[in-house]
Structure formats: structure tokens, C-alpha cells
CSV table of C-alpha atoms in Angstrom, one decimal:
chain,number,residue,atom,x,y,z
A,31,MET,CA,5.2,22.4,28.6
A,32,HIS,CA,4.3,25.5,26.6
A,33,ASP,CA,1.2,27.6,27.3
A,34,SER,CA,-0.4,31.0,26.8
A,35,ARG,CA,0.5,33.5,29.5
A,36,ASP,CA,-1.5,36.6,30.7
A,37,MET,CA,0.3,39.8,29.9
A,38,GLY,CA,-1.1,42.9,31.7
A,39,GLY,CA,-4.7,41.5,31.5
A,40,ILE,CA,-4.4,40.7,27.8
A,41,ALA,CA,-4.2,37.0,27.0
A,42,ALA,CA,-1.0,36.0,25.2
A,43,ALA,CA,-1.3,34.3,21.8
A,44,PRO,CA,-0.6,30.6,21.9
A,45,ASP,CA,3.1,29.6,21.6
A,46,TYR,CA,2.5,27.8,18.4
A,47,ALA,CA,6.2,26.9,17.8
A,48,GLY,CA,6.5,25.6,21.3
A,49,LEU,CA,3.3,23.5,21.1
A,50,ILE,CA,4.4,22.0,17.8
A,51,GLU,CA,7.9,21.2,19.3
A,52,ASP,CA,6.2,19.5,22.3
A,53,ARG,CA,4.4,17.2,19.9
A,54,LEU,CA,7.6,16.3,18.1
A,55,ASP,CA,9.4,15.8,21.4
A,56,ALA,CA,6.7,13.3,22.4
A,57,ILE,CA,7.1,11.3,19.2
A,58,ARG,CA,10.9,11.3,19.7
A,59,ALA,CA,10.5,10.1,23.3
A,60,GLU,CA,8.4,7.2,22.1
A,61,GLY,CA,11.1,6.2,19.6
A,62,ARG,CA,8.8,6.6,16.6
A,63,TYR,CA,10.2,9.8,15.1
A,64,ARG,CA,10.4,9.2,11.4
A,65,VAL,CA,13.7,9.7,9.6
A,66,PHE,CA,13.7,9.6,5.8
A,67,VAL,CA,16.7,8.0,4.2
A,68,GLU,CA,17.7,9.9,1.1
A,69,HIS,CA,19.1,7.7,-1.6
A,70,GLY,CA,19.0,7.4,-5.4
A,71,ARG,CA,17.7,4.3,-7.2
A,72,GLN,CA,20.0,3.5,-10.1
A,73,ALA,CA,18.3,2.7,-13.4
A,74,GLY,CA,19.1,-0.9,-14.3
A,75,ALA,CA,20.7,-1.8,-11.0
A,76,PHE,CA,17.7,-2.2,-8.7
A,77,PRO,CA,17.6,-3.1,-5.8
A,78,ARG,CA,20.9,-1.4,-5.4
A,79,SER,CA,20.8,2.3,-4.6
A,80,ILE,CA,23.3,5.1,-3.8
A,81,MET,CA,23.1,6.9,-0.5
A,82,GLN,CA,25.1,10.1,0.0
A,83,THR,CA,27.1,10.1,3.3
A,84,PRO,CA,29.6,12.5,4.8
A,85,ARG,CA,32.3,10.2,3.5
A,86,GLY,CA,30.8,10.2,0.0
A,87,PRO,CA,28.5,7.9,-2.0
A,88,ARG,CA,27.7,4.5,-0.6
A,89,GLU,CA,26.0,1.6,-2.3
A,90,ILE,CA,23.1,0.1,-0.3
A,91,VAL,CA,20.5,-2.6,-1.0
A,92,VAL,CA,16.8,-1.7,-0.6
A,93,TRP,CA,14.8,-4.4,1.2
A,94,CYS,CA,11.6,-2.5,1.8
A,95,SER,CA,10.5,-1.3,-1.7
A,96,ASN,CA,6.9,-1.5,-2.8
A,97,ASP,CA,8.2,-1.8,-6.4
A,98,TYR,CA,7.6,-5.5,-5.8
A,99,LEU,CA,8.5,-6.8,-9.2
A,100,GLY,CA,11.1,-4.2,-10.2
A,101,MET,CA,8.9,-2.9,-13.0
A,102,GLY,CA,10.1,0.6,-12.3
A,103,GLN,CA,13.3,-0.5,-14.0
A,104,HIS,CA,11.8,-2.5,-16.8
A,105,PRO,CA,13.1,-1.5,-20.3
A,106,ASP,CA,9.6,-1.4,-21.8
A,107,VAL,CA,8.4,1.0,-19.1
A,108,LEU,CA,11.3,3.3,-19.4
A,109,ALA,CA,11.2,3.4,-23.2
A,110,ALA,CA,7.4,4.2,-23.1
A,111,MET,CA,7.9,7.0,-20.7
A,112,LYS,CA,10.8,8.5,-22.7
A,113,THR,CA,8.9,8.3,-25.9
A,114,ALA,CA,5.8,10.0,-24.3
A,115,VAL,CA,7.9,12.9,-22.9
A,116,ASP,CA,9.3,13.6,-26.4
A,117,ARG,CA,5.8,13.4,-27.9
A,118,PHE,CA,3.5,15.0,-25.3
A,119,GLY,CA,5.8,17.0,-23.0
A,120,ALA,CA,5.8,16.9,-19.2
A,121,GLY,CA,2.5,17.6,-17.6
A,122,ALA,CA,-1.2,16.9,-18.5
A,123,GLY,CA,-2.1,20.6,-18.5
A,124,GLY,CA,-5.2,20.4,-16.4
A,125,THR,CA,-7.9,18.4,-14.8
A,126,ARG,CA,-9.6,15.6,-16.8
A,127,ASN,CA,-12.5,17.9,-17.6
A,128,ILE,CA,-10.3,20.9,-18.5
A,129,SER,CA,-7.8,19.8,-21.2
A,130,GLY,CA,-6.3,16.9,-19.2
A,131,THR,CA,-7.8,13.9,-21.0
A,132,HIS,CA,-4.9,12.8,-23.2
A,133,GLY,CA,-4.4,9.7,-25.3
A,134,PRO,CA,-2.2,7.7,-22.9
A,135,ILE,CA,-4.5,8.0,-20.0
A,136,ALA,CA,-7.6,7.0,-22.0
A,137,ALA,CA,-5.6,4.0,-23.3
A,138,LEU,CA,-4.6,3.1,-19.8
A,139,GLU,CA,-8.2,3.2,-18.6
A,140,ARG,CA,-9.2,0.8,-21.4
A,141,GLU,CA,-6.4,-1.5,-20.5
A,142,LEU,CA,-7.2,-1.6,-16.8
A,143,ALA,CA,-10.9,-2.2,-17.5
A,144,GLU,CA,-9.9,-5.2,-19.7
A,145,LEU,CA,-7.4,-6.4,-17.0
A,146,HIS,CA,-10.2,-6.7,-14.5
A,147,GLY,CA,-13.0,-7.8,-16.8
A,148,LYS,CA,-15.0,-4.7,-16.2
A,149,ALA,CA,-16.7,-2.2,-18.5
A,150,ALA,CA,-14.8,0.8,-17.5
A,151,ALA,CA,-12.0,2.2,-15.3
A,152,LEU,CA,-11.0,5.6,-14.0
A,153,VAL,CA,-7.4,6.7,-13.2
A,154,PHE,CA,-6.4,9.0,-10.3
A,155,GLY,CA,-3.2,10.6,-9.3
A,156,CYS,CA,-2.5,8.0,-6.5
A,157,GLY,CA,-4.1,5.1,-4.8
A,158,TRP,CA,-5.0,7.2,-1.7
A,159,LEU,CA,-7.0,9.6,-3.8
A,160,ALA,CA,-8.8,6.7,-5.6
A,161,ASN,CA,-9.9,5.2,-2.3
A,162,HIS,CA,-10.9,8.6,-0.7
A,163,ALA,CA,-12.7,10.0,-3.7
A,164,THR,CA,-14.6,6.8,-4.5
A,165,LEU,CA,-15.7,5.8,-1.0
A,166,SER,CA,-16.7,9.4,-0.1
A,167,ALA,CA,-18.7,9.7,-3.3
A,168,LEU,CA,-20.4,6.3,-2.8
A,169,GLY,CA,-21.8,7.2,0.6
A,170,GLN,CA,-23.4,10.3,-0.9
A,171,ILE,CA,-24.7,8.8,-4.2
A,172,LEU,CA,-26.4,5.8,-2.5
A,173,PRO,CA,-29.4,6.8,-0.3
A,174,ASP,CA,-29.3,5.7,3.4
A,175,CYS,CA,-26.0,3.9,2.6
A,176,LEU,CA,-24.3,1.7,5.2
A,177,ILE,CA,-20.6,1.0,4.7
A,178,LEU,CA,-19.2,-2.1,6.4
A,179,SER,CA,-15.5,-1.6,6.7
A,180,ASP,CA,-12.8,-4.2,7.6
A,181,ALA,CA,-11.0,-3.3,10.8
A,182,GLY,CA,-7.7,-3.6,9.0
A,183,ASN,CA,-8.5,-1.2,6.2
A,184,HIS,CA,-5.9,1.3,5.0
A,185,ALA,CA,-6.1,4.9,6.3
A,186,SER,CA,-7.1,6.1,2.8
A,187,MET,CA,-10.2,3.9,3.0
A,188,ILE,CA,-11.0,5.0,6.6
A,189,GLU,CA,-10.7,8.7,5.7
A,190,GLY,CA,-12.8,8.2,2.5
A,191,ILE,CA,-15.6,6.4,4.5
A,192,ARG,CA,-15.6,9.2,7.1
A,193,ALA,CA,-15.9,11.7,4.3
A,194,ALA,CA,-18.9,9.8,2.9
A,195,ARG,CA,-21.0,11.2,5.8
A,196,CYS,CA,-23.1,8.0,6.0
A,197,GLU,CA,-23.5,5.3,8.6
A,198,ARG,CA,-20.6,3.0,8.9
A,199,VAL,CA,-19.8,-0.1,11.0
A,200,ILE,CA,-16.5,-2.0,11.5
A,201,PHE,CA,-16.2,-5.8,11.2
A,202,ARG,CA,-13.3,-7.7,12.6
A,203,HIS,CA,-10.4,-8.2,10.2
A,204,ASN,CA,-11.3,-10.9,7.7
A,205,ASP,CA,-14.0,-12.3,10.1
A,206,LEU,CA,-16.8,-13.7,8.0
A,207,GLU,CA,-19.0,-14.6,10.9
A,208,HIS,CA,-18.9,-11.0,12.3
A,209,LEU,CA,-19.5,-9.6,8.8
A,210,GLU,CA,-22.5,-11.9,8.3
A,211,ALA,CA,-24.0,-10.9,11.6
A,212,LEU,CA,-23.8,-7.3,10.8
A,213,LEU,CA,-25.3,-7.8,7.3
A,214,ALA,CA,-28.1,-10.0,8.7
A,215,ALA,CA,-29.1,-7.2,11.1
A,216,GLN,CA,-29.9,-4.9,8.2
A,217,PRO,CA,-32.9,-4.9,5.8
A,218,ARG,CA,-31.9,-6.6,2.5
A,219,ASN,CA,-33.3,-3.6,0.6
A,220,ARG,CA,-31.0,-1.1,2.4
A,221,CYS,CA,-28.0,0.2,0.4
A,222,LYS,CA,-24.9,-1.5,1.8
A,223,VAL,CA,-21.2,-1.5,0.7
A,224,ILE,CA,-18.6,-4.0,2.0
A,225,ALA,CA,-15.2,-2.3,1.8
A,226,PHE,CA,-12.1,-4.5,2.4
A,227,GLU,CA,-8.5,-5.1,1.2
A,228,SER,CA,-7.4,-8.3,-0.6
A,229,VAL,CA,-3.7,-8.4,0.6
A,230,HIS,CA,-3.2,-6.5,3.9
A,231,SER,CA,-0.4,-4.0,3.6
A,232,MET,CA,1.3,-4.6,6.9
A,233,GLU,CA,0.2,-8.2,7.9
A,234,GLY,CA,0.5,-9.6,4.4
A,235,ASP,CA,-2.5,-11.9,5.0
A,236,PHE,CA,-5.2,-12.7,2.4
A,237,ALA,CA,-8.8,-11.8,2.6
A,238,PRO,CA,-11.4,-14.6,1.9
A,239,VAL,CA,-12.6,-12.7,-1.2
A,240,ALA,CA,-14.8,-15.4,-2.7
A,241,GLU,CA,-16.6,-15.9,0.6
A,242,ILE,CA,-17.2,-12.1,1.1
A,243,VAL,CA,-18.6,-12.0,-2.5
A,244,GLU,CA,-21.0,-14.7,-1.6
A,245,LEU,CA,-22.1,-12.9,1.6
A,246,ALA,CA,-22.6,-9.7,-0.4
A,247,ARG,CA,-24.8,-11.6,-2.9
A,248,ARG,CA,-26.9,-13.2,-0.2
A,249,TYR,CA,-27.5,-10.0,1.7
A,250,GLY,CA,-27.8,-7.5,-1.2
A,251,ALA,CA,-24.6,-5.6,-0.7
A,252,LEU,CA,-22.1,-4.0,-3.1
A,253,THR,CA,-18.4,-5.0,-2.8
A,254,TYR,CA,-15.5,-2.5,-2.8
A,255,LEU,CA,-12.1,-4.3,-2.9
A,256,ASP,CA,-8.8,-2.6,-2.4
A,257,GLU,CA,-6.3,-4.7,-4.5
A,258,VAL,CA,-3.4,-2.3,-4.1
A,259,HIS,CA,-0.9,-4.9,-2.8
A,260,ALA,CA,-2.2,-7.6,-5.2
A,261,VAL,CA,-2.5,-6.1,-8.7
A,262,GLY,CA,0.3,-7.2,-11.0
A,263,LEU,CA,1.3,-9.8,-8.4
A,264,TYR,CA,-1.5,-12.4,-8.2
A,265,GLY,CA,-3.8,-14.1,-10.7
A,266,PRO,CA,-3.1,-15.6,-14.1
A,267,THR,CA,-2.9,-12.1,-15.7
A,268,GLY,CA,-1.9,-10.1,-12.6
A,269,ALA,CA,-5.5,-8.8,-12.0
A,270,GLY,CA,-5.1,-9.5,-8.3
A,271,LEU,CA,-6.3,-11.8,-5.5
A,272,ALA,CA,-9.9,-11.7,-6.7
A,273,GLU,CA,-8.8,-13.2,-10.0
A,274,ALA,CA,-6.6,-15.7,-8.2
A,275,GLN,CA,-9.6,-16.8,-6.2
A,276,GLY,CA,-12.0,-16.9,-9.2
A,277,ALA,CA,-14.1,-14.1,-7.6
A,278,ALA,CA,-13.4,-11.1,-9.7
A,279,GLU,CA,-16.8,-11.1,-11.4
A,280,GLY,CA,-18.5,-10.6,-8.1
A,281,ILE,CA,-16.6,-7.5,-7.2
A,282,ASP,CA,-18.5,-4.3,-8.0
A,283,ILE,CA,-15.6,-1.9,-7.6
A,284,ILE,CA,-11.9,-2.9,-7.7
A,285,GLN,CA,-9.4,-0.3,-6.6
A,286,GLY,CA,-5.8,-0.7,-7.5
A,287,THR,CA,-2.5,1.2,-7.7
A,288,LEU,CA,0.1,1.7,-10.4
A,289,ALA,CA,2.8,2.4,-7.9
A,290,LYS,CA,3.5,-1.1,-6.5
A,291,GLY,CA,3.4,-4.2,-8.7
A,292,PHE,CA,3.3,-2.0,-11.8
A,293,GLY,CA,6.2,0.1,-10.6
A,294,VAL,CA,5.1,3.6,-11.7
A,295,VAL,CA,2.6,5.9,-9.8
A,296,GLY,CA,-1.2,6.5,-9.7
A,297,GLY,CA,-4.4,4.8,-8.6
A,298,TYR,CA,-7.5,3.6,-10.3
A,299,ILE,CA,-10.9,2.0,-10.0
A,300,ALA,CA,-12.7,-0.4,-12.3
A,301,GLY,CA,-16.3,-1.4,-12.4
A,302,SER,CA,-19.5,-1.1,-14.5
A,303,ALA,CA,-19.9,1.8,-16.9
A,304,ALA,CA,-22.6,3.4,-14.8
A,305,MET,CA,-20.6,3.1,-11.6
A,306,ILE,CA,-17.5,4.6,-13.1
A,307,ASP,CA,-19.5,7.4,-14.6
A,308,ALA,CA,-21.1,8.2,-11.2
A,309,ILE,CA,-17.7,8.4,-9.5
A,310,ARG,CA,-16.4,10.5,-12.4
A,311,SER,CA,-19.3,12.9,-12.0
A,312,HIS,CA,-19.4,13.0,-8.1
A,313,GLY,CA,-15.9,12.3,-6.8
A,314,SER,CA,-14.4,15.7,-5.8
A,315,GLY,CA,-11.0,14.1,-5.5
A,316,PHE,CA,-11.2,13.2,-9.2
A,317,ILE,CA,-12.9,16.3,-10.5
A,318,PHE,CA,-10.6,18.9,-8.9
A,319,THR,CA,-7.2,17.3,-9.4
A,320,THR,CA,-4.8,17.6,-12.3
A,321,ALA,CA,-4.7,14.6,-14.6
A,322,MET,CA,-1.8,12.1,-14.6
A,323,PRO,CA,1.0,13.2,-16.9
A,324,PRO,CA,1.1,11.5,-20.3
A,325,ALA,CA,4.6,10.0,-19.7
A,326,VAL,CA,3.4,8.4,-16.4
A,327,ALA,CA,0.3,7.0,-18.0
A,328,ALA,CA,2.4,5.6,-20.9
A,329,GLY,CA,4.8,3.9,-18.5
A,330,ALA,CA,2.0,2.4,-16.5
A,331,LEU,CA,0.3,1.2,-19.6
A,332,ALA,CA,3.5,-0.6,-20.8
A,333,SER,CA,3.8,-2.2,-17.3
A,334,VAL,CA,0.2,-3.5,-17.2
A,335,ARG,CA,0.5,-4.9,-20.8
A,336,HIS,CA,3.7,-6.7,-20.0
A,337,LEU,CA,2.4,-8.2,-16.7
A,338,ARG,CA,-0.8,-9.4,-18.4
A,339,ARG,CA,1.3,-11.5,-20.8
A,340,SER,CA,4.1,-12.5,-18.5
A,341,GLY,CA,3.9,-14.7,-15.4
A,342,SER,CA,7.6,-15.1,-14.8
A,343,GLU,CA,7.9,-12.1,-12.5
A,344,ARG,CA,5.0,-13.4,-10.3
A,345,ALA,CA,6.6,-16.8,-10.0
A,346,ALA,CA,10.0,-15.4,-9.2
A,347,LEU,CA,8.4,-13.1,-6.5
A,348,ALA,CA,6.8,-16.1,-4.8
A,349,GLU,CA,10.0,-18.1,-4.8
A,350,ARG,CA,12.0,-15.1,-3.3
A,351,ALA,CA,9.5,-14.7,-0.5
A,352,LEU,CA,9.6,-18.4,0.3
A,353,ARG,CA,13.4,-18.4,0.4
A,354,LEU,CA,13.5,-15.3,2.6
A,355,ARG,CA,11.1,-17.0,5.1
A,356,GLY,CA,13.2,-20.1,5.1
A,357,GLY,CA,16.3,-18.1,6.0
A,358,LEU,CA,14.5,-16.3,8.8
A,359,ASP,CA,13.2,-19.6,10.2
A,360,ALA,CA,16.7,-21.1,10.1
A,361,ARG,CA,18.0,-18.1,12.2
A,362,ARG,CA,14.9,-18.2,14.5
A,363,ILE,CA,14.0,-14.6,13.6
A,364,PRO,CA,10.3,-14.1,14.3
A,365,HIS,CA,8.1,-13.1,11.4
A,366,LEU,CA,4.4,-13.2,10.6
A,367,ALA,CA,3.3,-16.3,8.6
A,368,ASN,CA,1.3,-15.4,5.5
A,369,PRO,CA,0.9,-16.9,2.0
A,370,GLY,CA,2.2,-13.8,0.1
A,371,HIS,CA,5.1,-11.6,-0.7
A,372,ILE,CA,5.1,-9.3,2.4
A,373,VAL,CA,7.3,-10.5,5.2
A,374,PRO,CA,6.9,-8.7,8.5
A,375,VAL,CA,9.7,-9.3,10.9
A,376,MET,CA,8.3,-8.6,14.4
A,377,VAL,CA,10.3,-6.5,16.9
A,378,GLY,CA,7.5,-5.2,19.1
A,379,ASP,CA,9.1,-1.9,20.3
A,380,ALA,CA,9.5,1.3,18.4
A,381,ALA,CA,12.9,2.3,19.8
A,382,ARG,CA,14.4,-1.1,19.3
A,383,CYS,CA,13.0,-1.4,15.8
A,384,LYS,CA,14.6,1.9,14.9
A,385,ARG,CA,18.0,0.8,16.3
A,386,LEU,CA,17.7,-2.4,14.3
A,387,SER,CA,17.0,-0.5,11.1
A,388,ASP,CA,19.9,1.9,11.8
A,389,LEU,CA,22.3,-0.9,12.5
A,390,LEU,CA,21.5,-2.8,9.4
A,391,LEU,CA,22.1,0.3,7.3
A,392,ALA,CA,25.3,1.3,9.0
A,393,GLU,CA,27.0,-2.1,9.3
A,394,HIS,CA,25.5,-4.1,6.4
A,395,ALA,CA,24.3,-1.5,3.8
A,396,ALA,CA,20.8,-3.0,4.0
A,397,TYR,CA,18.0,-0.5,4.0
A,398,VAL,CA,14.7,-1.5,5.7
A,399,GLN,CA,12.6,1.2,7.1
A,400,PRO,CA,11.1,0.6,10.6
A,401,ILE,CA,7.3,0.5,10.7
A,402,ASN,CA,5.6,1.8,13.9
A,403,TYR,CA,2.5,3.6,15.1
A,404,PRO,CA,0.2,4.9,13.6
A,405,THR,CA,0.9,2.6,10.6
A,406,VAL,CA,0.8,-0.4,13.0
A,407,ALA,CA,-0.5,-0.8,16.6
A,408,HIS,CA,1.7,-0.1,19.6
A,409,GLY,CA,3.7,-3.2,20.5
A,410,THR,CA,3.6,-4.6,17.0
A,411,GLU,CA,6.5,-2.6,15.5
A,412,ARG,CA,8.3,-4.4,12.7
A,413,LEU,CA,10.5,-4.4,9.7
A,414,ARG,CA,8.4,-5.0,6.6
A,415,ILE,CA,10.7,-6.8,4.2
A,416,THR,CA,10.0,-7.3,0.5
A,417,ALA,CA,12.3,-9.5,-1.6
A,418,THR,CA,11.8,-8.8,-5.3
A,419,PRO,CA,12.8,-11.1,-8.3
A,420,LEU,CA,15.9,-8.9,-8.6
A,421,HIS,CA,17.2,-9.7,-5.1
A,422,GLU,CA,19.8,-12.4,-5.9
A,423,ASP,CA,20.7,-15.4,-3.7
A,424,ALA,CA,24.0,-14.0,-2.6
A,425,MET,CA,22.4,-10.7,-1.8
A,426,MET,CA,19.8,-12.4,0.3
A,427,ASP,CA,22.3,-14.5,2.2
A,428,ARG,CA,24.3,-11.4,3.1
A,429,PHE,CA,21.2,-9.7,4.2
A,430,LEU,CA,20.0,-12.6,6.4
A,431,ASP,CA,23.5,-12.9,8.0
A,432,GLY,CA,23.5,-9.2,8.7
A,433,LEU,CA,20.0,-9.3,10.2
A,434,GLU,CA,21.0,-12.2,12.4
A,435,ALA,CA,24.2,-10.3,13.6
A,436,CYS,CA,22.1,-7.2,14.4
A,437,TRP,CA,19.5,-9.3,16.1
A,438,THR,CA,22.1,-10.8,18.3
A,439,ALA,CA,23.8,-7.5,19.0
A,440,LEU,CA,20.6,-5.9,20.2
A,441,GLN,CA,19.6,-9.0,22.2
A,442,LEU,CA,16.2,-9.3,20.5
A,443,PRO,CA,14.1,-12.3,21.4
A,444,ARG,CA,14.2,-15.3,19.0
A,445,ALA,CA,11.3,-17.2,17.7
A,446,THR,CA,10.3,-20.3,19.7
A,447,GLY,CA,8.9,-23.6,18.6
């Protein structure tokens, strides 16, 4: 343990390097030290990628990408980005207020508003920023505001709610009875915001969006829905789980990302014209950040337009997830049941989860990053597997066989029942 030491009556300065190394050693001892795997996605070959090793380049297959539909490789998206670079150059040149409002970003906002059936939309540099800036601004705009936050909410939502500096309460994950009890305890005329996710990022379960909308209506609350893991993927036009459940009209603010189903990068919100204007005018995370580059906005716009028209990618994603789950069941490899595309394979120990990930990569060229605390709770460590429409049958069979071999080698427990 490193500490400050007295030197001739003068207190020594803290051993900053030693203190930092102590913290890193503690993470290593728990088996949750994060190692980033450097690799290069190959245009037109996803989910194949090239990893550099001491013996030279090696082809691997990525099984943990958030590019759920492979839209980061779609010809329309790539062409739009190339054209925009040639026309507009690289960066946006400033914040949205100071020279950064360009044609592609304005067109993207109009498209996103139409996608969600809202009057307006606002684009941010990433989904984290969209959540943080919007929720923190809401708590300050609305007088005596209470934010009711789902216990499973993403860290960006939690941090945004903390930054709102208003009262907040937590309701149990997707628990309608608990949420209603909390709402019923408040005056109907008090400002209230229910903040929740549609598709949970790590569990993959679905929120009862329509039922939460009904509770909000009954008790006079606004709804803030994070659709990050649902936009592009669910609903007739890819507008998300709220669209799929017929509840989109009752959502006051929809927050989404352009980095997952749409395959590019960026975040956004959609809502009424007045609501979007208020966030645009009060959200410091929007006001003081450089605008999205034109090429990125153009690529995102092409992706949104394509997925509004085409449902084949969504159908293929559902089929791939179903096939993957069937293969896991046949091999008695434990995984969380959910109705969506995220397949969490449960290991339950950080060190063993890391060894499983390493073994899959070393012996089977399959890349799945281990997920551990603080992303998930201690004892629920997992591999979070995503099979896209571009993961072929033979590729999936090789992966499942490799996973079973590694599971056996590490003597991990099998599913029962």
C-alpha cells in the first residue's frame, strides 16, 4: 500500500503513481482488468476482421458488435459518406450555433423526426451525450421536477439525472406496480419524468412501453424513452420498440443512437417542437460541443432512410438470434432468455469470463469481449453475443462448436432443465 510519509516534519506529497497503480492492481486481482482487442474491420467483409499478431495478420470473426444489422458496411451508407467528404470536407467547423449547422445534419434531424412521428429532432455527437444533456436540462427546466428512473438504466442516464440536480427516485426494473406506487405518492400537478430503456443493453429484455405510457397519462408524468438498442431494429419502419408496441405517440422524448442499428455514430432525441427547442437552448452538452461532421450525418441519413423502407434486415436479425439460442440450448450453455437480438451467455465470474473470451479468440478466432463489473453486477459476468444478418450458418456452427469446446475445457457449469 502506498502512502504519504513525513520527511523532517514536512508532510510528503501523495504518491500519486503508486496510488493509481494500487487501484489498477485491485482491478487485475478481481479478474476484471479490461484489455482492448485491436483489429481492423474489413469493408465489405463484416463480421470478419483482421487482428495483428506477433506472427502476422489473422482473420477473426466478431461476435460482439453493436453494428447489429451490418449497416456500417452498407453500400448506400459508404457512398453517402464518400460523396459528403468530397463536397463538404472533414469536420463541421464548430458548434451548432457557431458555423456547425450544415445541410446533412439538418436533413438528418428532419428524417429522424419523421421516423418517430415527432415534430422535431436534435442530433448529438453520441448517445451518451444525448442522454446526459437532455436529462440534466429537463431537471432544471421543469420546476420542482421529480425524475423516476428505472433501476436498470444506462450509466449515461444515471449521470444525466444526477446532473439535473432535482429529486429522483428509482423504481425496480420494468416493475409496473412499483412505478405506479411511486407515482401515486406524488401530487398529480407536480412535474414528473419517467426515464427508462426499451431494450435493456445487457439483459436484452423488453420494457412494457405501452403500460408505462398509460401510467404516465394517468398520473400526469412525461415519458423519456431510451431506444438505443431498438432503433433500426424493431417496428415496421425501424422506429423502435415503442413503434412495435403501438405506443410511440405517448412518448414525450425518444432518445436514440446512430451507432448501433444504423451503423454509424451519434445520438439524438425526438419530441415536440417546444421540447426540442428547450433542450437546444438549455442543454450544455449540446451547446458547447462541436457538431457532427457532414460525412457522418450523411451516412447516418442514408442508413435511416434505407431501414425505414426495408424490413429484410430486421427479419434476418430475428432469425439469427433464434438460431443462435437454439444452438446454445442444444449444447446446454446457459443464456438469458429474452425476446430480442441480445444473447447474454452467463458465466458468473470475472476471471473465468476473461479466460473464456481469451480461449475463444486464441483457439477459434472468435472475438467476444467479456462483460463484467461495473457494466454488470458482480456475479453476473457474461459474454454478450450478437449475431447479425451477415453471420452465416457455417460461421455460426463453427462458433457454437468452439464455444462448447472452450466451455468444456474450462469446466464451466451447464444449463439444467
